[in-house]
XYZ file of N, CA, C and O in Angstrom:
488
model
N 0.835 -1.198 0.000
C 0.000 0.000 0.000
C 0.865 1.242 0.000
O 2.017 1.193 0.403
N 0.302 2.339 -0.430
C 1.048 3.601 -0.485
C 1.587 3.973 0.893
O 2.682 4.449 1.023
N 0.777 3.736 1.908
C 1.176 4.141 3.253
C 2.501 3.498 3.654
O 3.375 4.155 4.189
N 2.645 2.206 3.353
C 3.856 1.511 3.759
C 5.065 2.062 2.994
O 6.128 2.256 3.560
N 4.909 2.338 1.696
C 6.017 2.861 0.910
C 6.461 4.234 1.408
O 7.630 4.524 1.457
N 5.474 5.032 1.788
C 5.762 6.399 2.231
C 6.760 6.455 3.366
O 7.571 7.348 3.434
N 6.685 5.487 4.265
C 7.546 5.505 5.441
C 9.005 5.341 5.063
O 9.876 5.643 5.849
N 9.250 4.794 3.872
C 10.621 4.495 3.474
C 11.276 5.638 2.712
O 12.404 5.570 2.339
N 10.538 6.710 2.432
C 11.196 7.810 1.724
C 10.907 9.125 2.442
O 10.300 9.145 3.497
N 11.350 10.190 1.839
C 11.237 11.477 2.512
C 10.195 12.376 1.870
O 10.379 13.578 1.778
N 9.081 11.805 1.397
C 8.037 12.630 0.793
C 7.313 13.427 1.865
O 6.710 14.448 1.575
N 7.339 12.958 3.113
C 6.707 13.716 4.207
C 7.768 14.574 4.870
O 8.770 14.047 5.326
N 7.540 15.885 4.956
C 8.526 16.719 5.649
C 8.695 16.214 7.076
O 7.723 15.843 7.726
N 9.923 16.164 7.523
C 10.173 15.740 8.897
C 10.176 14.240 9.074
O 10.339 13.751 10.183
N 9.997 13.467 7.980
C 9.957 12.016 8.146
C 11.347 11.405 8.081
O 11.531 10.235 8.312
N 12.343 12.217 7.721
C 13.698 11.701 7.562
C 14.240 11.245 8.911
O 14.105 11.932 9.908
N 14.836 10.065 8.909
C 15.465 9.554 10.128
C 16.939 9.308 9.807
O 17.302 9.114 8.653
N 17.797 9.322 10.836
C 19.226 9.163 10.572
C 19.583 7.791 10.006
O 18.904 6.796 10.296
N 20.666 7.743 9.236
C 21.210 6.471 8.758
C 21.587 5.657 9.986
O 22.089 6.189 10.968
N 21.293 4.360 9.960
C 21.526 3.500 11.124
C 20.242 3.247 11.908
O 20.215 2.408 12.787
N 19.161 3.958 11.557
C 17.873 3.745 12.219
C 17.352 2.354 11.859
O 17.455 1.924 10.715
N 16.802 1.651 12.846
C 16.229 0.319 12.636
C 14.748 0.381 12.950
O 14.339 0.977 13.945
N 13.914 -0.189 12.086
C 12.488 -0.298 12.402
C 11.880 -1.493 11.693
O 12.460 -2.060 10.779
N 10.688 -1.890 12.146
C 10.042 -3.080 11.594
C 9.078 -2.746 10.471
O 8.725 -3.613 9.686
N 8.621 -1.517 10.387
C 7.694 -1.135 9.327
C 6.456 -2.012 9.305
O 5.860 -2.244 8.273
N 6.061 -2.538 10.457
C 4.866 -3.368 10.537
C 5.072 -4.777 9.999
O 4.140 -5.555 9.919
N 6.299 -5.114 9.640
C 6.573 -6.455 9.109
C 7.109 -7.351 10.202
O 7.365 -6.906 11.308
N 7.328 -8.619 9.863
C 7.859 -9.552 10.853
C 9.382 -9.602 10.792
O 10.006 -10.582 11.155
N 9.992 -8.527 10.268
C 11.446 -8.435 10.287
C 11.855 -6.977 10.400
O 11.092 -6.077 10.091
N 13.076 -6.771 10.865
C 13.600 -5.426 11.044
C 14.366 -4.978 9.806
O 14.930 -5.805 9.087
N 14.361 -3.677 9.561
C 15.136 -3.090 8.470
C 16.031 -2.001 9.051
O 15.677 -1.380 10.052
N 17.179 -1.795 8.413
C 18.098 -0.733 8.836
C 18.301 0.235 7.669
O 18.392 -0.188 6.515
N 18.328 1.525 8.005
C 18.574 2.540 6.982
C 20.078 2.621 6.755
O 20.835 2.887 7.681
N 20.515 2.358 5.508
C 21.948 2.345 5.208
C 22.387 3.567 4.401
O 23.569 3.841 4.298
N 21.430 4.265 3.799
C 21.709 5.485 3.034
C 20.378 6.205 2.871
O 19.338 5.651 3.226
N 20.393 7.420 2.328
C 19.122 8.112 2.111
C 18.222 7.248 1.240
O 18.654 6.779 0.176
N 17.002 7.013 1.692
C 16.008 6.230 0.941
C 16.400 4.774 0.704
O 15.850 4.120 -0.171
N 17.384 4.263 1.431
C 17.779 2.855 1.265
C 17.625 2.136 2.602
O 18.275 2.479 3.583
N 16.733 1.155 2.613
C 16.499 0.329 3.797
C 16.774 -1.115 3.412
O 16.318 -1.577 2.367
N 17.522 -1.838 4.235
C 17.798 -3.250 3.954
C 17.410 -4.082 5.169
O 17.422 -3.586 6.298
N 17.067 -5.355 4.952
C 16.744 -6.208 6.097
C 17.937 -6.268 7.057
O 19.074 -6.485 6.621
N 17.670 -6.059 8.335
C 18.741 -6.008 9.341
C 19.485 -7.338 9.434
O 20.704 -7.357 9.604
N 18.770 -8.465 9.309
C 19.452 -9.754 9.431
C 20.481 -9.930 8.310
O 21.574 -10.423 8.545
N 20.127 -9.501 7.104
C 21.081 -9.628 5.989
C 22.269 -8.680 6.189
O 23.429 -9.049 5.971
N 21.972 -7.464 6.622
C 23.021 -6.469 6.888
C 24.013 -7.011 7.922
O 25.226 -6.984 7.720
N 23.491 -7.526 9.038
C 24.351 -8.053 10.106
C 25.109 -9.302 9.663
O 26.275 -9.483 10.001
N 24.425 -10.176 8.905
C 25.076 -11.396 8.417
C 26.293 -11.024 7.556
O 27.392 -11.534 7.749
N 26.080 -10.117 6.600
C 27.148 -9.780 5.661
C 28.278 -9.005 6.331
O 29.435 -9.146 5.959
N 27.938 -8.213 7.363
C 28.979 -7.503 8.112
C 29.856 -8.513 8.860
O 31.069 -8.358 8.938
N 29.239 -9.562 9.386
C 29.974 -10.549 10.184
C 30.679 -11.601 9.325
O 31.802 -12.010 9.638
N 30.017 -12.072 8.265
C 30.511 -13.254 7.547
C 30.858 -13.014 6.082
O 31.254 -13.939 5.384
N 30.651 -11.805 5.572
C 30.897 -11.548 4.155
C 29.602 -11.717 3.367
O 28.557 -12.023 3.930
N 29.697 -11.540 2.058
C 28.460 -11.522 1.277
C 27.770 -12.887 1.270
O 28.420 -13.928 1.324
N 26.456 -12.825 1.217
C 25.628 -14.032 1.219
C 25.893 -14.796 -0.078
O 25.823 -14.223 -1.159
N 26.206 -16.101 0.027
C 26.458 -16.867 -1.196
C 25.240 -16.849 -2.130
O 24.101 -16.783 -1.674
N 25.510 -16.918 -3.428
C 24.455 -16.934 -4.445
C 23.479 -18.078 -4.150
O 23.896 -19.148 -3.700
N 22.203 -17.857 -4.391
C 21.155 -18.866 -4.198
C 21.025 -19.330 -2.752
O 20.580 -20.450 -2.494
N 21.436 -18.517 -1.804
C 21.283 -18.833 -0.386
C 20.312 -17.853 0.254
O 20.069 -16.770 -0.259
N 19.778 -18.252 1.375
C 18.915 -17.393 2.160
C 19.363 -17.507 3.613
O 20.110 -18.410 3.963
N 18.920 -16.575 4.427
C 19.328 -16.558 5.838
C 18.172 -17.050 6.693
O 17.039 -16.615 6.521
N 18.477 -17.970 7.597
C 17.473 -18.456 8.555
C 17.899 -18.038 9.965
O 19.068 -17.820 10.236
N 16.900 -17.947 10.857
C 17.128 -17.572 12.255
C 17.182 -18.844 13.077
O 16.199 -19.593 13.137
N 18.309 -19.105 13.723
C 18.492 -20.372 14.442
C 17.500 -20.546 15.582
O 17.062 -21.657 15.859
N 17.125 -19.438 16.255
C 16.179 -19.577 17.372
C 14.735 -19.337 16.932
O 13.826 -19.320 17.750
N 14.527 -19.138 15.622
C 13.175 -18.944 15.095
C 12.625 -17.531 15.275
O 11.514 -17.249 14.860
N 13.404 -16.640 15.890
C 12.939 -15.279 16.169
C 13.491 -14.323 15.112
O 14.682 -14.011 15.114
N 12.608 -13.838 14.221
C 13.060 -12.981 13.120
C 13.454 -11.572 13.576
O 13.901 -10.767 12.770
N 13.287 -11.288 14.860
C 13.755 -10.004 15.377
C 15.120 -10.137 16.036
O 15.727 -9.148 16.417
N 15.614 -11.373 16.210
C 16.945 -11.596 16.788
C 17.956 -11.651 15.644
O 18.186 -12.708 15.064
N 18.533 -10.494 15.328
C 19.414 -10.368 14.168
C 20.896 -10.424 14.534
O 21.752 -9.987 13.769
N 21.197 -10.957 15.720
C 22.590 -11.148 16.109
C 23.225 -12.135 15.137
O 22.617 -13.167 14.819
N 24.463 -11.876 14.672
C 25.107 -12.806 13.733
C 25.123 -14.260 14.215
O 24.969 -15.176 13.407
N 25.265 -14.465 15.526
C 25.320 -15.836 16.055
C 23.984 -16.570 15.896
O 23.931 -17.797 16.005
N 22.913 -15.837 15.605
C 21.588 -16.437 15.423
C 21.260 -16.663 13.945
O 20.188 -17.139 13.614
N 22.194 -16.308 13.065
C 21.915 -16.353 11.628
C 22.700 -17.463 10.945
O 23.860 -17.698 11.267
N 22.051 -18.142 10.005
C 22.721 -19.192 9.235
C 22.290 -19.065 7.774
O 21.117 -18.837 7.486
N 23.263 -19.183 6.865
C 22.964 -19.147 5.429
C 22.757 -20.580 4.960
O 23.569 -21.460 5.262
N 21.653 -20.808 4.253
C 21.393 -22.138 3.718
C 20.962 -22.007 2.251
O 20.428 -20.970 1.864
N 21.195 -23.052 1.456
C 20.760 -22.986 0.053
C 19.242 -22.828 -0.014
O 18.516 -23.488 0.726
N 18.773 -21.963 -0.911
C 17.326 -21.797 -1.097
C 16.661 -23.136 -1.399
O 15.552 -23.398 -0.963
N 17.368 -23.979 -2.146
C 16.808 -25.274 -2.543
C 16.553 -26.192 -1.345
O 15.809 -27.160 -1.450
N 17.158 -25.885 -0.199
C 16.986 -26.729 0.992
C 15.819 -26.276 1.871
O 15.474 -26.956 2.842
N 15.193 -25.144 1.524
C 14.112 -24.602 2.351
C 13.012 -25.637 2.611
O 12.578 -25.815 3.740
N 12.567 -26.308 1.559
C 11.492 -27.294 1.696
C 11.868 -28.424 2.618
O 11.099 -28.825 3.493
N 13.085 -28.946 2.439
C 13.562 -30.056 3.273
C 13.652 -29.632 4.734
O 13.298 -30.389 5.639
N 14.114 -28.403 4.963
C 14.214 -27.902 6.342
C 12.821 -27.754 6.949
O 12.551 -28.221 8.056
N 11.918 -27.131 6.196
C 10.570 -26.898 6.719
C 9.824 -28.199 6.982
O 8.928 -28.242 7.815
N 10.198 -29.257 6.268
C 9.521 -30.543 6.436
C 9.990 -31.273 7.693
O 9.339 -32.208 8.141
N 11.127 -30.868 8.262
C 11.621 -31.568 9.448
C 11.010 -30.955 10.697
O 10.771 -29.754 10.751
N 10.755 -31.799 11.673
C 10.123 -31.323 12.913
C 11.147 -30.640 13.824
O 10.783 -29.907 14.714
N 12.435 -30.912 13.600
C 13.439 -30.452 14.570
C 14.188 -29.196 14.149
O 15.185 -28.853 14.754
N 13.695 -28.468 13.137
C 14.421 -27.249 12.779
C 14.012 -26.098 13.687
O 14.659 -25.064 13.699
N 12.952 -26.292 14.464
C 12.460 -25.219 15.325
C 12.227 -25.772 16.724
O 11.108 -26.083 17.098
N 13.311 -25.939 17.473
C 13.193 -26.394 18.853
C 13.708 -25.274 19.756
O 14.121 -24.219 19.278
N 13.730 -25.525 21.052
C 14.290 -24.546 21.995
C 15.815 -24.542 21.919
O 16.466 -23.640 22.419
N 16.393 -25.595 21.330
C 17.847 -25.763 21.307
C 18.429 -25.297 19.968
O 18.252 -25.951 18.943
N 19.135 -24.182 20.009
C 19.693 -23.581 18.797
C 20.649 -24.538 18.084
O 20.686 -24.581 16.858
N 21.412 -25.325 18.832
C 22.378 -26.238 18.197
C 21.670 -27.395 17.474
O 22.129 -27.851 16.435
N 20.549 -27.862 18.027
C 19.755 -28.882 17.314
C 19.193 -28.270 16.036
O 19.229 -28.881 14.967
N 18.702 -27.041 16.120
C 18.165 -26.357 14.940
C 19.247 -26.196 13.873
O 19.009 -26.455 12.689
N 20.460 -25.807 14.297
C 21.580 -25.641 13.367
C 21.900 -26.975 12.700
O 22.034 -27.057 11.479
N 21.988 -28.037 13.497
C 22.323 -29.363 12.958
C 21.258 -29.835 11.968
O 21.579 -30.376 10.903
N 19.995 -29.617 12.305
C 18.896 -30.018 11.421
C 18.967 -29.279 10.094
O 18.833 -29.874 9.022
N 19.190 -27.957 10.161
C 19.237 -27.157 8.935
C 20.428 -27.548 8.072
O 20.302 -27.660 6.846
N 21.577 -27.779 8.706
C 22.769 -28.157 7.937
C 22.614 -29.554 7.333
O 23.028 -29.788 6.194
N 22.011 -30.481 8.080
C 21.793 -31.846 7.572
C 20.849 -31.826 6.375
O 21.120 -32.458 5.348
N 19.748 -31.091 6.496
C 18.787 -30.984 5.386
C 19.441 -30.312 4.179
O 19.216 -30.725 3.034
N 20.274 -29.310 4.427
C 20.971 -28.617 3.337
C 21.931 -29.564 2.625
O 21.963 -29.629 1.395
N 22.699 -30.308 3.409
C 23.662 -31.262 2.837
C 22.939 -32.318 2.005
O 23.332 -32.624 0.877
N 21.868 -32.846 2.548
C 21.074 -33.861 1.854
C 20.550 -33.332 0.520
O 20.619 -34.007 -0.503
N 20.061 -32.094 0.522
C 19.533 -31.466 -0.699
C 20.629 -31.307 -1.750
O 20.433 -31.627 -2.918
N 21.782 -30.818 -1.319
C 22.899 -30.594 -2.237
C 23.389 -31.933 -2.819
O 23.619 -32.048 -4.023
N 23.499 -32.956 -1.973
C 23.961 -34.272 -2.430
C 22.982 -34.859 -3.443
O 23.392 -35.341 -4.502
N 21.682 -34.795 -3.144
C 20.672 -35.316 -4.086
C 20.772 -34.628 -5.438
O 20.677 -35.267 -6.483
N 20.970 -33.309 -5.423
C 21.071 -32.553 -6.661
C 22.317 -32.999 -7.465
O 22.252 -33.177 -8.668
N 23.449 -33.194 -6.783
C 24.689 -33.615 -7.448
C 24.515 -35.009 -8.081
O 24.981 -35.253 -9.181
N 23.826 -35.886 -7.365
C 23.595 -37.246 -7.874
C 22.742 -37.178 -9.136
O 23.049 -37.810 -10.147
N 21.676 -36.363 -9.090
C 20.808 -36.195 -10.262
C 21.601 -35.679 -11.454
O 21.439 -36.153 -12.573
N 22.461 -34.683 -11.200
C 23.261 -34.088 -12.276
C 24.221 -35.112 -12.880
O 24.418 -35.139 -14.082
N 24.781 -35.987 -12.054
C 25.747 -36.966 -12.562
C 25.060 -38.108 -13.320
O 25.694 -38.806 -14.097
N 23.752 -38.278 -13.094
C 23.006 -39.327 -13.785
C 22.639 -38.932 -15.211
O 22.273 -39.783 -16.012
N 22.719 -37.635 -15.521
C 22.306 -37.173 -16.856
C 23.227 -37.641 -17.947
O 24.395 -37.778 -17.805
């Protein structure tokens, strides 16, 4: 809607906020202002600051399941192709962050291996 877009630019006098401002914009994730009129998801910003650029065809998941916890230690990059396999497992969202990490990495590895096997069969 127009209302949501408006918050991200300076069409309203006095709406400008300093670079580094973080807000949710009514979404289930936080965004950080990195330049005039440029807002990026905070989890991606923090991930790339800590670990370097996100690998191609990867997405970032929250190890504790909380999309507002954008600490680098809570973020993991996984292949987009593994999303389905991860979501299908019951143990990717437990109280234990290390179990969640292991589940996501196992599902990711399984997805990548299956794809390589398919490619070699051609």
